[in-house]
PDB file of C-alpha atoms and ligand atoms in Angstrom:
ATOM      1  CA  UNK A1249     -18.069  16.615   5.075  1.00 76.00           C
ATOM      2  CA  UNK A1250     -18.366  15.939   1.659  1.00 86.00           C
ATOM      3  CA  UNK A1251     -16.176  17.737  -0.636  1.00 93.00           C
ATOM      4  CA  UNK A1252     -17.820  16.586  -4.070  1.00 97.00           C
ATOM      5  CA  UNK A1253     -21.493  14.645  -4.945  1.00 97.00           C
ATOM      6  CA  UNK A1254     -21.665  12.604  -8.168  1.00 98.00           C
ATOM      7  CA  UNK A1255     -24.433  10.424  -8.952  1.00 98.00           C
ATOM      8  CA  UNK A1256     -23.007   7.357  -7.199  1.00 98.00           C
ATOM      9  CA  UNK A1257     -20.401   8.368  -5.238  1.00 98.00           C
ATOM     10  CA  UNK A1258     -19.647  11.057  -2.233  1.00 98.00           C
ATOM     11  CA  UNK A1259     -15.643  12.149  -2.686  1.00 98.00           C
ATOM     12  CA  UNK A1260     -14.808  13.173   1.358  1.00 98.00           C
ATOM     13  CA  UNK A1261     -11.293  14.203   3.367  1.00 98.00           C
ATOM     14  CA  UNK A1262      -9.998  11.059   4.721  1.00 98.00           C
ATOM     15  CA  UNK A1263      -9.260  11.393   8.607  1.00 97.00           C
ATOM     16  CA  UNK A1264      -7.602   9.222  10.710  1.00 97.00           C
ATOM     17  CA  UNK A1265     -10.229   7.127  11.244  1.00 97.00           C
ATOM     18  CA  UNK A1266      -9.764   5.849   8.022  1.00 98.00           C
ATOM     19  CA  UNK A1267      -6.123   3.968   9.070  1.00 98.00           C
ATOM     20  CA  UNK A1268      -8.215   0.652   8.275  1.00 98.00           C
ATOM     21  CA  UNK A1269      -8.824   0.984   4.561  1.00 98.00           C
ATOM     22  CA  UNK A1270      -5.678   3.171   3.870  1.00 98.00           C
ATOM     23  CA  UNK A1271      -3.667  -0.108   5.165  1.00 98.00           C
ATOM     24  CA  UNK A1272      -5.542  -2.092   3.266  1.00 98.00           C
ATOM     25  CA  UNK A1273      -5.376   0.306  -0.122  1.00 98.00           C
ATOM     26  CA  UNK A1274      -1.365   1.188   0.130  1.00 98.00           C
ATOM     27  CA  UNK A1275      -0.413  -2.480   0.983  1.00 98.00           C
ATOM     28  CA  UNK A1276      -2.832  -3.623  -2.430  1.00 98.00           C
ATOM     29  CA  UNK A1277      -0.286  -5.586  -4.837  1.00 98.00           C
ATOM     30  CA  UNK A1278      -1.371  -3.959  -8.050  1.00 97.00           C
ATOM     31  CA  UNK A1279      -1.279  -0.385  -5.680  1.00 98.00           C
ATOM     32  CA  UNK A1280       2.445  -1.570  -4.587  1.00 97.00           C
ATOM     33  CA  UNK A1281       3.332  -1.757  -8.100  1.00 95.00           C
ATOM     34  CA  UNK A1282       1.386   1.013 -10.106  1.00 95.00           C
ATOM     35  CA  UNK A1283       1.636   3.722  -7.513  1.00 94.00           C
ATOM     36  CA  UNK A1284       4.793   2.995  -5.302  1.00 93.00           C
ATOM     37  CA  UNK A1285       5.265   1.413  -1.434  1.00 96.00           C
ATOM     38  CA  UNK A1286       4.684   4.052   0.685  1.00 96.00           C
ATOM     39  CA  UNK A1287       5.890   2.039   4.139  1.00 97.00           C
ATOM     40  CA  UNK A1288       2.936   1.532   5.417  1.00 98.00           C
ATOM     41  CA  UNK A1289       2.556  -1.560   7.079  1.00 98.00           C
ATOM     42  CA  UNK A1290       0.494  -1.239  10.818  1.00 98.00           C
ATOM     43  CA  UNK A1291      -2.526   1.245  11.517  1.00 98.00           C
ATOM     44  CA  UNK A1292      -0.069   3.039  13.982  1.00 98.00           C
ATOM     45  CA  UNK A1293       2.142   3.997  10.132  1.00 98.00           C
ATOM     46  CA  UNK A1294      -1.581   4.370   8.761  1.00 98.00           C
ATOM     47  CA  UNK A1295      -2.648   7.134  11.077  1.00 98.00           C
ATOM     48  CA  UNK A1296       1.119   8.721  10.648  1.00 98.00           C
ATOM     49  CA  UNK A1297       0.773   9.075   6.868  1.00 98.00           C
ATOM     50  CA  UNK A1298      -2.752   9.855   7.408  1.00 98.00           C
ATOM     51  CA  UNK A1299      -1.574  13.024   8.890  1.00 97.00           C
ATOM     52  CA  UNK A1300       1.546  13.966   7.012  1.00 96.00           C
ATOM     53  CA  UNK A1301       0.185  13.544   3.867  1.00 96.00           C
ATOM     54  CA  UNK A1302      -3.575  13.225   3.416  1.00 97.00           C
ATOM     55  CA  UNK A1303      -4.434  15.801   5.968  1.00 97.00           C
ATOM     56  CA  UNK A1304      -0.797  17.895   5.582  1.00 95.00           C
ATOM     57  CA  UNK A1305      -2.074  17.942   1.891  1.00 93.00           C
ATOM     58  CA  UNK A1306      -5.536  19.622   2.306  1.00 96.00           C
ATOM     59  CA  UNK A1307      -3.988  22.173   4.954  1.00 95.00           C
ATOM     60  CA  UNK A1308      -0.834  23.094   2.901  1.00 93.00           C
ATOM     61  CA  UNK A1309      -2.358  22.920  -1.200  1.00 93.00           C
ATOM     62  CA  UNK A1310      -6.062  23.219  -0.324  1.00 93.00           C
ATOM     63  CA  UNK A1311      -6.804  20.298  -2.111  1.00 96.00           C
ATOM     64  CA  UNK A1312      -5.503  16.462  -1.978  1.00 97.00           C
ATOM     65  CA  UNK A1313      -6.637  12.862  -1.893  1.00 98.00           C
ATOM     66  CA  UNK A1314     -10.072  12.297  -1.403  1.00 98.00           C
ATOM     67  CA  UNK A1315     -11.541   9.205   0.037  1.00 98.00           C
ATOM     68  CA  UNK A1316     -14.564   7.734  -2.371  1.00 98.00           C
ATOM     69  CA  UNK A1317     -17.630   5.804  -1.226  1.00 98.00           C
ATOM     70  CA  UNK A1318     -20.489   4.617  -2.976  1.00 98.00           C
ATOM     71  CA  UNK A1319     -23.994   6.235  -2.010  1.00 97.00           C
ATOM     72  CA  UNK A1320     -25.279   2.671  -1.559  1.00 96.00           C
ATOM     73  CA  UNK A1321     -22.394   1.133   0.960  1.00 94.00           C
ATOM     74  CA  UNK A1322     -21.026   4.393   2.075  1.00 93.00           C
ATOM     75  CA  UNK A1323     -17.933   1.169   2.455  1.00 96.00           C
ATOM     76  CA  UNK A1324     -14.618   3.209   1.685  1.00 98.00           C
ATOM     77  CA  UNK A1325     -13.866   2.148  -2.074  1.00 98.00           C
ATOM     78  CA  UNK A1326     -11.025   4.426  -3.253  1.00 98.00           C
ATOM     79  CA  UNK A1327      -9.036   7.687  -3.147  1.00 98.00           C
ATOM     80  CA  UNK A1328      -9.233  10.042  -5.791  1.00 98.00           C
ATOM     81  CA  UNK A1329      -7.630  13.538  -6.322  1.00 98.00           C
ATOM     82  CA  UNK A1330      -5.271  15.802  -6.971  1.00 98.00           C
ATOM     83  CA  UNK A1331      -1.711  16.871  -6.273  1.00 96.00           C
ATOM     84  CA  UNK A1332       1.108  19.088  -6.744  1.00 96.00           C
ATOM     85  CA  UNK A1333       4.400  17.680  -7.120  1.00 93.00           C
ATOM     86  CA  UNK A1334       7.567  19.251  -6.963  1.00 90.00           C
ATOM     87  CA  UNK A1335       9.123  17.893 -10.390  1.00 91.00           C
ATOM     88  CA  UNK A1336       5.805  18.632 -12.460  1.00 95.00           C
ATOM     89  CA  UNK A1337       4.653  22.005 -13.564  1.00 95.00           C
ATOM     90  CA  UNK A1338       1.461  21.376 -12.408  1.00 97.00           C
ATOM     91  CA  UNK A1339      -1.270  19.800 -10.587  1.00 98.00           C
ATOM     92  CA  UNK A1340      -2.209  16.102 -11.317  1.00 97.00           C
ATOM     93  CA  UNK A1341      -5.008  13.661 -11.080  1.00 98.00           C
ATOM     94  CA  UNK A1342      -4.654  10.560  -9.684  1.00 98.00           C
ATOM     95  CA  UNK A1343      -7.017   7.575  -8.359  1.00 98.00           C
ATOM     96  CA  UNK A1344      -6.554   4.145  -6.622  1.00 98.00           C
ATOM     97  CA  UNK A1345      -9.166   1.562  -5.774  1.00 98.00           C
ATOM     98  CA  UNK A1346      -9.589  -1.926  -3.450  1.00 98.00           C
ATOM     99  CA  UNK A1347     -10.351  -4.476  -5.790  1.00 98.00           C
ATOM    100  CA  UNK A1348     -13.909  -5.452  -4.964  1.00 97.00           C
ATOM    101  CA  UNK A1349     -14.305  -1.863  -6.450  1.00 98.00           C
ATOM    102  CA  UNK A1350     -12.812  -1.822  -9.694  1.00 97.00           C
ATOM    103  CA  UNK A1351     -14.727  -1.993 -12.862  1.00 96.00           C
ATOM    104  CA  UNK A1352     -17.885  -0.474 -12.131  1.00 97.00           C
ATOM    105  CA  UNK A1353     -16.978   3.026 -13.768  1.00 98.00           C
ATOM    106  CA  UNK A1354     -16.322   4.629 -10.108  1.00 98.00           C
ATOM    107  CA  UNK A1355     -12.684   5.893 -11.080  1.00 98.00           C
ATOM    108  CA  UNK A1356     -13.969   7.317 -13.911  1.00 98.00           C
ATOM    109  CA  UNK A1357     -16.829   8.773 -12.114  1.00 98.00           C
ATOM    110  CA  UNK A1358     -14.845  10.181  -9.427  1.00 98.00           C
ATOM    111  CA  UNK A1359     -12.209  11.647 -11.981  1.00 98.00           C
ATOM    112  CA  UNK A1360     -14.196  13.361 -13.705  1.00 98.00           C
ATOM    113  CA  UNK A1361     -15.569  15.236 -10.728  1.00 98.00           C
ATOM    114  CA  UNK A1362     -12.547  16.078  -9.521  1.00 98.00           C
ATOM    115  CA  UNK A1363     -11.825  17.561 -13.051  1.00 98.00           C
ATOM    116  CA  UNK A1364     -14.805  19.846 -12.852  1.00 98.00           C
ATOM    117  CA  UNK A1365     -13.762  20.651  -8.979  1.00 98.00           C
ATOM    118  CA  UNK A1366     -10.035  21.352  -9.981  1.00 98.00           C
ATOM    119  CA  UNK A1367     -11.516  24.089 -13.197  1.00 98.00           C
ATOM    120  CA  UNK A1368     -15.004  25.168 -11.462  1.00 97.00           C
ATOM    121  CA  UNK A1369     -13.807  25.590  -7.757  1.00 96.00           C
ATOM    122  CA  UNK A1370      -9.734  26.030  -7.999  1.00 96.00           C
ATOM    123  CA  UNK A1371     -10.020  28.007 -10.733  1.00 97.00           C
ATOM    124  CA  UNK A1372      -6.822  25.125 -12.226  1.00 97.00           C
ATOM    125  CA  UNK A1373      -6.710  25.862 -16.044  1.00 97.00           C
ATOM    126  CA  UNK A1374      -4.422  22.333 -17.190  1.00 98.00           C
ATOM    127  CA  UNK A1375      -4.229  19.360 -15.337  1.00 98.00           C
ATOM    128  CA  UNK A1376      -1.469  16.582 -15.776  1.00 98.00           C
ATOM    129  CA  UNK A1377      -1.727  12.624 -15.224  1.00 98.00           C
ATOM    130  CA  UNK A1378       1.186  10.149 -14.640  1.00 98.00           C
ATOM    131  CA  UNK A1379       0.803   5.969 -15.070  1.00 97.00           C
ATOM    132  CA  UNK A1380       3.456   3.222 -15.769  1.00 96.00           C
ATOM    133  CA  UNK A1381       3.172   2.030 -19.297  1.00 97.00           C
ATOM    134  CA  UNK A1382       1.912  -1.258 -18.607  1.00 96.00           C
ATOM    135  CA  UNK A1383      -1.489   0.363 -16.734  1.00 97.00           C
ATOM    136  CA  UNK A1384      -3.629  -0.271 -19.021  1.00 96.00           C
ATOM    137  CA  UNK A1385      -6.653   0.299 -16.961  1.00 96.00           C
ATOM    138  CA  UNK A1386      -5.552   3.513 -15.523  1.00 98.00           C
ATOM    139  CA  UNK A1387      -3.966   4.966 -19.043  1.00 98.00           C
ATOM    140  CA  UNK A1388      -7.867   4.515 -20.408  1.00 97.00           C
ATOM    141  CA  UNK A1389      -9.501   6.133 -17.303  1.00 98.00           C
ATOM    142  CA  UNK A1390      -7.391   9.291 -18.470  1.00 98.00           C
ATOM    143  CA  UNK A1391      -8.151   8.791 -22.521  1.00 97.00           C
ATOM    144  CA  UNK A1392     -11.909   8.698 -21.279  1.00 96.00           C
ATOM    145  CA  UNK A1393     -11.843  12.215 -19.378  1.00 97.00           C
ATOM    146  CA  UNK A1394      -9.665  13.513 -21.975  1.00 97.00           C
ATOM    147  CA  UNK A1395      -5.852  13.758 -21.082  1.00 98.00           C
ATOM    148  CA  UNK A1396      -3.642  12.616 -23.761  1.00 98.00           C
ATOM    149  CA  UNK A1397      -0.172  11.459 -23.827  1.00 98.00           C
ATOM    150  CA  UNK A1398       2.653  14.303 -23.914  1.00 97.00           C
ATOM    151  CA  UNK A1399       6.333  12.430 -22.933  1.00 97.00           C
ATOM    152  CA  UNK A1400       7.827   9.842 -20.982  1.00 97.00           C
ATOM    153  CA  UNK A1401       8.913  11.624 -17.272  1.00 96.00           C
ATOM    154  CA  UNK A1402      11.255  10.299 -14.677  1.00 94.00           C
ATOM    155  CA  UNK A1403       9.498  11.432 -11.170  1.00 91.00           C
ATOM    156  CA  UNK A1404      12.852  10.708  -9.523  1.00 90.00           C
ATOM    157  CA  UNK A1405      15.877  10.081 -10.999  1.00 90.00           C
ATOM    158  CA  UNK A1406      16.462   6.802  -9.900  1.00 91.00           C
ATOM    159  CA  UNK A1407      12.952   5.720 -11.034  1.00 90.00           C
ATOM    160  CA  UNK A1408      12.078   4.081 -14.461  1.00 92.00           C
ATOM    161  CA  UNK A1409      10.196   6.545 -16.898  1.00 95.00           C
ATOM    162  CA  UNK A1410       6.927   6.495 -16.759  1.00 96.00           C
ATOM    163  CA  UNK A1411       3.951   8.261 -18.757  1.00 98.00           C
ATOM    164  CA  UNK A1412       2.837  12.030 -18.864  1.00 98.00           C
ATOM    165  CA  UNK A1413      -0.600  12.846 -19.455  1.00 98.00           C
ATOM    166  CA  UNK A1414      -2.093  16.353 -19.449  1.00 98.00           C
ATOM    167  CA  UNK A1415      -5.168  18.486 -20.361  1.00 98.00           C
ATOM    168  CA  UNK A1416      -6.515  21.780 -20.744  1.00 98.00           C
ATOM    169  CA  UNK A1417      -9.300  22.604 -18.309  1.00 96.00           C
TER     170      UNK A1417
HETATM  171  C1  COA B 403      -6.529   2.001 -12.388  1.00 86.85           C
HETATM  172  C2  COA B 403      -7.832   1.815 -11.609  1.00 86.85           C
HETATM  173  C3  COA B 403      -8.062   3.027 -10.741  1.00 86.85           C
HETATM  174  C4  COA B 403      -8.975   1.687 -12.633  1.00 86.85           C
HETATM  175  O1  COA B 403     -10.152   1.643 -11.894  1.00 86.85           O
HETATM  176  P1  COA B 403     -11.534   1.072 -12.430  1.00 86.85           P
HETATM  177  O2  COA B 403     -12.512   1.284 -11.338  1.00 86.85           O
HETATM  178  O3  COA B 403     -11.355  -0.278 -12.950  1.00 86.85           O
HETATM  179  O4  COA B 403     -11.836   2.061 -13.615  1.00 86.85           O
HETATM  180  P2  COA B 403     -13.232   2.205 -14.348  1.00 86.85           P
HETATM  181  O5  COA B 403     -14.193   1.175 -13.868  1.00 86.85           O
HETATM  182  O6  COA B 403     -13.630   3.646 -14.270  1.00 86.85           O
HETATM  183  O7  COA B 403     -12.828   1.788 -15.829  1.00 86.85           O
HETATM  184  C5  COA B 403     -12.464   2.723 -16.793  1.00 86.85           C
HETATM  185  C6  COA B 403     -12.147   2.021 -18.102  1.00 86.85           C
HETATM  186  O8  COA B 403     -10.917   1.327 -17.998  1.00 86.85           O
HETATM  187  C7  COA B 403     -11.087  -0.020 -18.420  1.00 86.85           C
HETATM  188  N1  COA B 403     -10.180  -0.847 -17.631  1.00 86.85           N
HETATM  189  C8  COA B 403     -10.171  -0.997 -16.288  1.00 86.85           C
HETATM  190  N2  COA B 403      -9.168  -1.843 -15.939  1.00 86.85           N
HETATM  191  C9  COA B 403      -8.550  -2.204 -17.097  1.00 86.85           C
HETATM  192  C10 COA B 403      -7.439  -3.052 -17.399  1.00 86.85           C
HETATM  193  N3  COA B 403      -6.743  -3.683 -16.446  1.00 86.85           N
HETATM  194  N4  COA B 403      -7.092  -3.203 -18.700  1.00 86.85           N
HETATM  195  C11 COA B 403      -7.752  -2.538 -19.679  1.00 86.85           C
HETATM  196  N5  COA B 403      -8.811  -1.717 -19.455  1.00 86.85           N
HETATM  197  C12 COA B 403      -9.200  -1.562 -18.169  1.00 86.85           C
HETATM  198  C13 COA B 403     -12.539  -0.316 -18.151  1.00 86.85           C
HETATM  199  O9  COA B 403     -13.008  -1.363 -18.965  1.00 86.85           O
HETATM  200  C14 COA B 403     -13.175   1.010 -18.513  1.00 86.85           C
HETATM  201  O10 COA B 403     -13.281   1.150 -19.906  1.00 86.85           O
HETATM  202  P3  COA B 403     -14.706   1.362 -20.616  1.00 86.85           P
HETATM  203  O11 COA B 403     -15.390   2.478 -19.873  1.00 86.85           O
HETATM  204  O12 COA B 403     -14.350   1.684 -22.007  1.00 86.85           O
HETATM  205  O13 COA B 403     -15.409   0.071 -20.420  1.00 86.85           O
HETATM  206  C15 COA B 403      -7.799   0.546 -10.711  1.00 86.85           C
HETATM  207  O14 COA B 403      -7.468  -0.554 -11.496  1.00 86.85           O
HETATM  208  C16 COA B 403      -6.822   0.644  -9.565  1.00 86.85           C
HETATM  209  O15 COA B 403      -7.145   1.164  -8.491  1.00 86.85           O
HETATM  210  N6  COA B 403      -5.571   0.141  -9.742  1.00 86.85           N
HETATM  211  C17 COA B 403      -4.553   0.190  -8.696  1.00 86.85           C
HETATM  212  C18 COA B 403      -4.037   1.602  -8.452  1.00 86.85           C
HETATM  213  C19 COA B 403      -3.617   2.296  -9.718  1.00 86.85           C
HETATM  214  O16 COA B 403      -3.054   1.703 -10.618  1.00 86.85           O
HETATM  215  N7  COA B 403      -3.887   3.615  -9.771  1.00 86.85           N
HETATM  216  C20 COA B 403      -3.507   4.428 -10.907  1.00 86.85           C
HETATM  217  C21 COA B 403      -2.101   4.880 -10.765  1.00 86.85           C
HETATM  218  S1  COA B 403      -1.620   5.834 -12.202  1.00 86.85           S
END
């Protein structure tokens, strides 16, 4: 089912049939280093963080990761959403794509969506964005839909400092 139409792109939950392309998307080098290495390294691990955290994230916030395809392919191209972590006050945007899908405007696209979805549908009144310094791709997907930069944030405390983002909705 999909959870939210744009003009290119359908944003969907991701099941557990997906274990191909979520391999292939957390094991990505520039995915390894921008978002963080997550373990995953067979479809049996792909499945298992399928459920913990894709699907555990829709049942416990209501709201999550979405998986992103292109009207055209319907070929999974990305995951786009939104989370709530523990250490931030609240809910933030995030996006990751395979390569072969990158600079055709789809994370923009899909973020700004999910922006409407997260102020129309979940009622969400700010919404926050993290991204290492040196992401320069991701840092002007947020300047396009609008964040701007509030601090430097440590997500953990062993963890180098990375960027905070955030908007009003
Ligand atoms: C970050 C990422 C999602 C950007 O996706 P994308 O599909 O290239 O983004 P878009 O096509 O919507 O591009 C948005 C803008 O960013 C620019 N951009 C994209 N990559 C860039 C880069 N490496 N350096 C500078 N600008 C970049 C584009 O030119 C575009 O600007 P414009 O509209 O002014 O022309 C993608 O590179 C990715 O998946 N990276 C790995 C995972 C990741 O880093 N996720 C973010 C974690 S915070």
């Amino acid at each position: 089912m999909n959870v939210i139409e744009t003009d290119r792109l359908y944003l969907r939950e991701v099941t557990t049939d997906d274990a191909p392309f979520v391999l292939e998307l957390l094991n990505d080098p520039d995915f390894l280093r921008n978002v963080g290495d997550r373990g995953v390294r067979t479809l049996g691990d792909a499945r298992r963080y399928i459920a913990e955290s894709f699907l555990g994230g829709y049942l416990r916030q209501g709201f999550g990761f979405w998986l992103v395809e292109p009207k055209d392919s319907r070929a999974p191209a990305g995951i786009c959403g939104l989370v709530k972590r523990q250490m931030l006050p609240d809910v933030d945007v995030g996006y990751a794509f395979l390569p072969p899908f990158r600079s055709k405007g789809y994370a923009s696209e899909s973020a700004a969506a999910v922006l409407d979805y997260a102020r129309g549908v979940l009622g969400l009144r700010r919404v926050l964005a993290v991204a290492n310094p040196d992401n320069a791709g991701s840092i002007r997907v947020l300047e396009k839909l609008g964040l701007k930069f509030e601090r430097m944030v440590r997500l953990a405390p062993e963890e180098p400092e990375i960027k905070l983002f955030a908007s009003d909705l």
